[in-house]
Amino acid sequence: MISGTSVYVAWRDKRSGLADVYFNRSLDSGATWLASDVRINTGVPAGTADARNAELAASQSTVYLVWWDDRNATGGVHDVFVQRSLDRGTTWPVAPTRLDTDVPGAADSQSPHLAASASSAFVVWSEFRNGDSDIYMNRTSDHGATWLAADVKIDNAATGISSGDTQIAASGSSVYVTYQDDSRRPFNSLKFNHSVDGGVTWLHRELHLLFTGQATALRRDMAVSGASVYVAWDDVWSARQNPTEIHFSLPFGFVQYGVGKPGSGGIAPSIAGSGEAAMGRTVSIDITNGLGGAPGGLLIGGPGTKTAIPFLGGTLLVNHQAHVSFTLSGPIGVPGAGTFSLPIALPLNPAFLSMVFYFQPGVLDAGASFSLSLGNAIEMWVG
């Protein structure tokens, strides 16, 4: 992985017997490297515990490395371990930290994944602790000095349903996890959970990202940009002649759509969303590029109100159910100088989970046809 001019590499190596985890790094964009690589899965003799799936993350000068090995049991039962370096991989602790906090070696923990943000890092994995596979999480908020004494189960699968195949991303105090479960056998269900307080609390009901009952999601990827989260995957549907397609979902965030109608100076108002569109959070609907000092209105609609209707030389993009009147700030009469922001507190209510809302501004502007300029629109998905 790459962080600024630092390049970090980790791999499995059987030079001593069973696989160990080794590390090397460059601080000058790959020009020079450590003279000797470093074995990370310490605490047991080299080559005596089969280590798997090493994964790296870095934040500031801290580097984290997570893997799973069978040092505490035999016969394919693994625990999850993490090591961290505070000096960009120059030095590492003598022994790693075990993150699955049940009895060591009692339940098979698999495929940990790792994300880091500021002084925090988050690890998720699947574990057969109660007969079925569930998703567990552990976290640090002090650069890996301490971790939770008890890990946290974050899937809500019923007894007899197994969850696994996790992915994780983090941005600021927000943590996002996708995973699958087999609740729709023989197909799978793709789900999403998130925390907005650094992994302290999680949704009590996950979002479903895969809605058809005859499909399986494979080869997923997740990205975070600003206030939005994006998930894409290969969708395999048995009913298709050519069964694989690429599908996409927005668990929560903002998407712009449509084209505005210009006003004075040939400038159309524009609209965007900021903040995290999650229950219990406050977002802002931001209007820019309007006529300075002009009055206007913000059209607001709920599910099913996205439209495209010709209207006074422009396009009505929201079949609105409500509106908010406003007066743009900025120098009066100056094209493109007007702005307005509407804060919206999203209720901490499960009824809002996965709901979508639509917004479009209109501005009274003598320089526009029919004296009305229209903005583009946004859709806001609540998670």
XYZ file of C-alpha atoms in Angstrom:
383
model
C 0.000 0.000 0.000
C 1.046 3.638 -0.565
C 0.760 6.563 1.873
C 2.361 9.746 0.588
C 5.947 8.848 -0.329
C 5.838 5.713 1.838
C 5.316 2.283 0.293
C 4.425 -0.674 2.554
C 4.421 -4.336 1.512
C 3.429 -7.467 3.474
C 3.375 -11.107 2.348
C 3.258 -14.769 3.447
C 6.581 -16.570 3.426
C 7.349 -20.261 4.131
C 11.116 -19.900 4.516
C 11.000 -21.402 8.040
C 8.254 -24.013 7.614
C 4.629 -22.943 7.929
C 3.800 -19.501 6.521
C 4.867 -16.380 8.442
C 4.039 -12.737 7.703
C 6.880 -10.517 6.533
C 7.086 -6.782 5.938
C 9.266 -4.268 4.123
C 8.889 -0.595 3.401
C 10.277 2.346 1.484
C 10.017 5.960 2.646
C 11.200 7.466 -0.660
C 8.621 6.212 -3.151
C 10.352 2.880 -3.625
C 13.904 4.109 -4.253
C 15.313 2.411 -1.135
C 14.014 -0.297 1.220
C 14.912 -1.818 4.583
C 18.078 -3.900 4.279
C 16.273 -6.861 5.901
C 12.583 -7.687 5.844
C 10.796 -8.025 9.203
C 8.780 -11.000 10.480
C 5.578 -9.576 11.963
C 3.730 -12.611 13.391
C 5.995 -12.826 16.421
C 5.121 -14.377 19.785
C 5.653 -17.899 18.427
C 8.752 -19.430 16.791
C 9.109 -18.812 13.067
C 7.412 -21.405 10.879
C 5.231 -22.923 13.636
C 1.848 -21.213 13.059
C 0.261 -20.975 9.643
C -0.400 -17.243 9.043
C -2.792 -16.114 6.309
C -4.117 -13.085 4.467
C -1.897 -10.276 5.733
C -3.456 -6.831 5.148
C -2.009 -3.347 5.685
C -3.424 0.081 6.493
C -1.688 3.337 7.419
C -2.712 6.640 8.969
C -0.247 9.425 9.646
C 2.978 7.682 10.774
C 1.180 4.582 12.117
C 1.171 1.356 10.083
C -1.184 -1.515 10.986
C -0.884 -5.116 9.815
C -3.606 -7.705 10.449
C -3.688 -11.466 9.716
C -5.084 -14.756 11.066
C -3.091 -17.778 12.266
C -3.566 -21.048 14.159
C -1.027 -20.588 16.981
C -3.701 -21.252 19.631
C -5.171 -24.416 18.072
C -4.674 -26.982 15.345
C -6.928 -28.423 12.700
C -7.777 -25.170 10.923
C -8.934 -23.070 13.886
C -7.560 -19.524 13.700
C -7.476 -16.292 15.693
C -7.083 -12.724 14.403
C -3.963 -10.714 15.242
C -2.728 -7.179 14.649
C 0.622 -5.447 14.901
C 1.317 -1.753 14.599
C 4.352 0.443 14.046
C 4.361 4.082 15.153
C 7.361 5.051 13.001
C 6.307 4.068 9.465
C 7.384 0.476 9.840
C 10.847 1.004 11.313
C 10.093 -0.750 14.606
C 7.344 -3.146 15.732
C 6.227 -4.493 19.150
C 7.605 -7.820 20.344
C 4.216 -9.558 20.340
C 0.968 -8.945 18.442
C -2.487 -8.250 19.872
C -5.254 -10.857 19.493
C -8.472 -9.134 18.416
C -11.068 -11.923 18.701
C -11.760 -11.883 22.410
C -13.431 -15.250 22.989
C -11.376 -18.186 24.327
C -8.148 -18.409 22.290
C -8.399 -21.071 19.616
C -11.977 -21.971 20.533
C -13.696 -20.713 17.364
C -12.374 -20.290 13.840
C -11.869 -16.619 12.908
C -11.275 -15.865 9.237
C -10.370 -13.216 6.669
C -9.859 -10.024 8.705
C -9.980 -6.692 6.905
C -8.599 -3.401 8.129
C -9.197 0.357 7.764
C -7.455 3.297 9.454
C -8.477 6.919 9.970
C -6.589 9.542 12.015
C -5.663 7.894 15.351
C -8.174 5.059 14.900
C -8.129 1.680 13.166
C -10.910 -0.849 12.693
C -10.757 -4.586 11.967
C -13.663 -6.817 10.895
C -13.669 -10.578 10.375
C -16.028 -13.553 10.236
C -16.023 -16.113 13.054
C -17.797 -19.419 13.765
C -18.286 -18.611 17.435
C -21.865 -19.806 17.871
C -22.090 -22.496 15.229
C -22.838 -20.011 12.440
C -20.416 -17.494 11.002
C -20.988 -13.933 12.251
C -19.245 -10.592 11.659
C -17.152 -9.181 14.502
C -15.269 -5.909 14.908
C -12.524 -4.558 17.133
C -11.095 -1.053 17.151
C -8.440 1.229 18.551
C -8.631 4.996 19.006
C -5.049 5.528 20.197
C -2.889 4.373 17.281
C -3.114 0.719 18.324
C -1.907 1.107 21.914
C -5.169 -0.377 23.210
C -8.060 -2.303 21.654
C -11.516 -3.210 22.938
C -11.457 -5.814 25.698
C -14.578 -7.361 24.125
C -15.095 -7.445 20.369
C -18.430 -6.345 18.877
C -20.821 -8.431 16.761
C -22.164 -6.159 14.004
C -24.341 -8.417 11.847
C -27.928 -9.114 12.799
C -28.331 -12.533 11.186
C -30.748 -14.962 12.790
C -29.657 -18.326 14.178
C -28.833 -20.705 11.365
C -27.711 -17.890 9.017
C -24.000 -17.448 8.319
C -22.388 -14.095 7.429
C -18.967 -13.528 5.897
C -16.869 -12.030 3.084
C -16.419 -8.619 4.697
C -15.096 -5.311 3.425
C -14.431 -2.181 5.475
C -13.706 1.505 4.912
C -13.337 4.455 7.288
C -13.430 8.239 7.016
C -13.121 10.445 10.077
C -15.339 8.957 12.798
C -17.431 6.993 10.300
C -16.894 3.285 9.602
C -18.569 1.329 6.796
C -18.803 -2.464 6.414
C -20.298 -4.666 3.698
C -20.787 -8.418 4.003
C -22.854 -11.287 2.712
C -25.101 -13.800 4.398
C -26.875 -16.945 3.208
C -30.386 -15.951 4.301
C -31.634 -16.384 0.704
C -30.137 -19.812 -0.025
C -28.995 -20.911 -2.570
C -28.290 -17.237 -3.326
C -26.735 -14.695 -0.991
C -27.796 -11.378 0.477
C -25.457 -8.361 0.288
C -25.698 -6.138 3.363
C -24.234 -2.896 4.696
C -23.767 -1.583 8.216
C -22.107 1.558 9.474
C -21.105 3.491 12.566
C -20.937 7.289 12.780
C -19.205 7.404 16.184
C -15.939 5.580 15.605
C -17.356 2.074 15.921
C -19.073 2.604 19.284
C -22.596 2.014 17.964
C -23.904 0.376 14.780
C -27.232 0.176 12.977
C -29.589 -2.292 14.639
C -30.892 -3.238 11.192
C -28.547 -3.541 8.227
C -29.232 -2.104 4.783
C -29.907 -4.610 1.997
C -27.943 -3.744 -1.143
C -28.955 -6.771 -3.246
C -32.723 -6.836 -3.671
C -33.432 -9.599 -6.184
C -34.059 -13.012 -4.706
C -32.237 -14.923 -7.472
C -28.792 -13.341 -7.536
C -25.396 -13.641 -5.876
C -22.991 -10.722 -5.380
C -19.327 -11.451 -6.126
C -16.085 -9.440 -6.222
C -17.354 -6.413 -4.317
C -15.584 -3.067 -3.963
C -16.398 -0.094 -1.738
C -15.217 3.526 -1.852
C -15.847 6.614 0.258
C -15.796 10.114 -1.227
C -16.781 13.103 0.858
C -20.177 12.396 2.415
C -21.085 9.487 0.141
C -20.383 5.748 0.162
C -20.400 3.675 -3.032
C -20.550 -0.120 -3.393
C -20.150 -2.024 -6.678
C -20.186 -5.755 -7.361
C -20.519 -8.505 -9.942
C -24.149 -9.576 -9.892
C -24.712 -13.210 -10.916
C -28.370 -13.933 -11.669
C -29.326 -17.448 -12.673
C -32.236 -16.256 -14.830
C -30.004 -14.315 -17.244
C -28.704 -15.822 -20.455
C -25.392 -14.069 -19.788
C -25.543 -14.104 -16.009
C -22.854 -11.626 -14.862
C -23.472 -7.871 -14.669
C -21.882 -4.996 -12.767
C -24.251 -3.484 -10.199
C -23.920 -0.411 -8.002
C -25.541 0.876 -4.822
C -25.352 4.062 -2.768
C -25.955 3.033 0.873
C -26.186 6.714 1.785
C -25.086 10.057 0.403
C -25.915 12.494 -2.402
C -26.183 12.159 -6.173
C -26.705 15.110 -8.522
C -28.963 14.713 -11.552
C -30.577 16.807 -14.263
C -29.658 20.161 -15.828
C -30.615 23.601 -14.604
C -32.144 26.522 -16.519
C -29.852 29.612 -16.677
C -30.723 33.053 -15.414
C -28.779 36.337 -15.441
C -25.336 36.087 -16.962
C -26.258 32.720 -18.443
C -25.616 31.112 -15.052
C -27.873 28.380 -13.655
C -28.195 27.857 -9.902
C -26.589 24.644 -8.660
C -27.329 22.427 -5.690
C -25.257 19.943 -3.704
C -25.422 18.146 -0.374
C -22.839 18.130 2.412
C -22.545 16.208 5.640
C -23.260 12.542 6.295
C -26.792 11.483 5.341
C -27.112 9.045 8.234
C -29.815 8.789 10.880
C -29.106 11.094 13.795
C -26.793 13.344 11.772
C -27.286 16.830 10.311
C -26.787 17.486 6.613
C -26.825 20.699 4.595
C -28.532 21.330 1.263
C -26.334 23.960 -0.410
C -27.422 26.265 -3.253
C -24.806 28.302 -5.142
C -24.465 30.313 -8.389
C -27.813 32.065 -7.994
C -28.582 35.749 -8.551
C -27.345 37.678 -5.529
C -30.149 38.782 -3.187
C -32.890 37.048 -5.211
C -35.818 35.191 -3.610
C -36.451 31.559 -4.426
C -37.808 28.250 -3.300
C -36.434 24.776 -2.668
C -38.646 21.959 -3.945
C -38.576 18.843 -1.749
C -39.972 15.405 -2.525
C -39.870 11.962 -0.986
C -39.746 8.474 -2.532
C -41.219 8.303 -6.025
C -41.064 12.064 -6.714
C -38.035 12.124 -9.032
C -39.297 13.298 -12.428
C -38.390 15.226 -15.609
C -41.288 17.463 -16.659
C -40.859 20.422 -19.086
C -41.657 23.584 -17.134
C -41.394 27.247 -18.220
C -38.484 26.636 -20.538
C -36.661 24.367 -18.102
C -37.206 20.985 -16.462
C -39.021 20.269 -13.232
C -36.917 17.504 -11.677
C -38.870 16.990 -8.429
C -42.620 16.396 -8.242
C -42.464 18.179 -4.919
C -44.472 17.493 -1.793
C -43.148 20.513 0.125
C -41.025 23.598 -0.434
C -38.898 26.017 1.575
C -38.727 29.725 0.660
C -35.384 31.515 0.885
C -33.525 34.667 -0.108
C -30.082 34.193 -1.579
C -27.166 35.916 0.116
C -24.522 37.812 -1.823
C -24.435 41.217 -3.551
C -27.887 42.113 -4.847
C -28.270 41.655 -8.591
C -24.868 40.039 -9.168
C -25.186 36.904 -11.338
C -23.745 33.745 -9.745
C -23.086 35.426 -6.369
C -26.126 34.154 -4.473
C -25.932 31.259 -2.002
C -28.201 29.560 0.532
C -27.818 26.569 2.837
C -30.585 24.622 4.554
C -29.543 22.431 7.512
C -31.619 19.271 7.987
C -31.448 17.131 11.141
C -32.144 13.518 10.155
C -34.179 11.692 12.828
C -32.661 8.736 14.637
C -35.570 6.609 13.465
C -35.284 3.232 11.668
C -38.234 4.233 9.470
C -35.859 6.570 7.592
C -33.358 3.806 6.812
C -32.815 3.514 3.024
C -35.270 6.344 2.285
C -34.538 8.768 -0.557
C -35.412 12.474 -0.828
C -35.120 14.868 -3.777
C -34.325 18.602 -3.873
C -34.341 21.255 -6.645
C -34.003 25.064 -6.319
C -35.799 27.737 -8.295
C -34.833 31.438 -8.246
C -36.837 34.493 -9.333
C -34.525 36.077 -11.884
C -35.540 38.661 -14.486
C -32.648 37.552 -16.671
C -34.214 34.105 -17.178
C -37.022 33.158 -19.533
C -40.330 33.535 -17.689
C -38.226 35.243 -14.935
C -37.436 31.901 -13.335
C -34.070 30.150 -13.232
C -33.942 26.518 -12.133
C -31.125 24.527 -10.624
C -30.151 20.937 -11.169
C -31.392 18.481 -8.519
C -29.945 16.086 -5.956
C -31.164 12.867 -4.446
C -30.269 12.125 -0.832
C -30.168 8.529 0.406
C -30.449 8.093 4.174
C -28.505 5.339 5.922
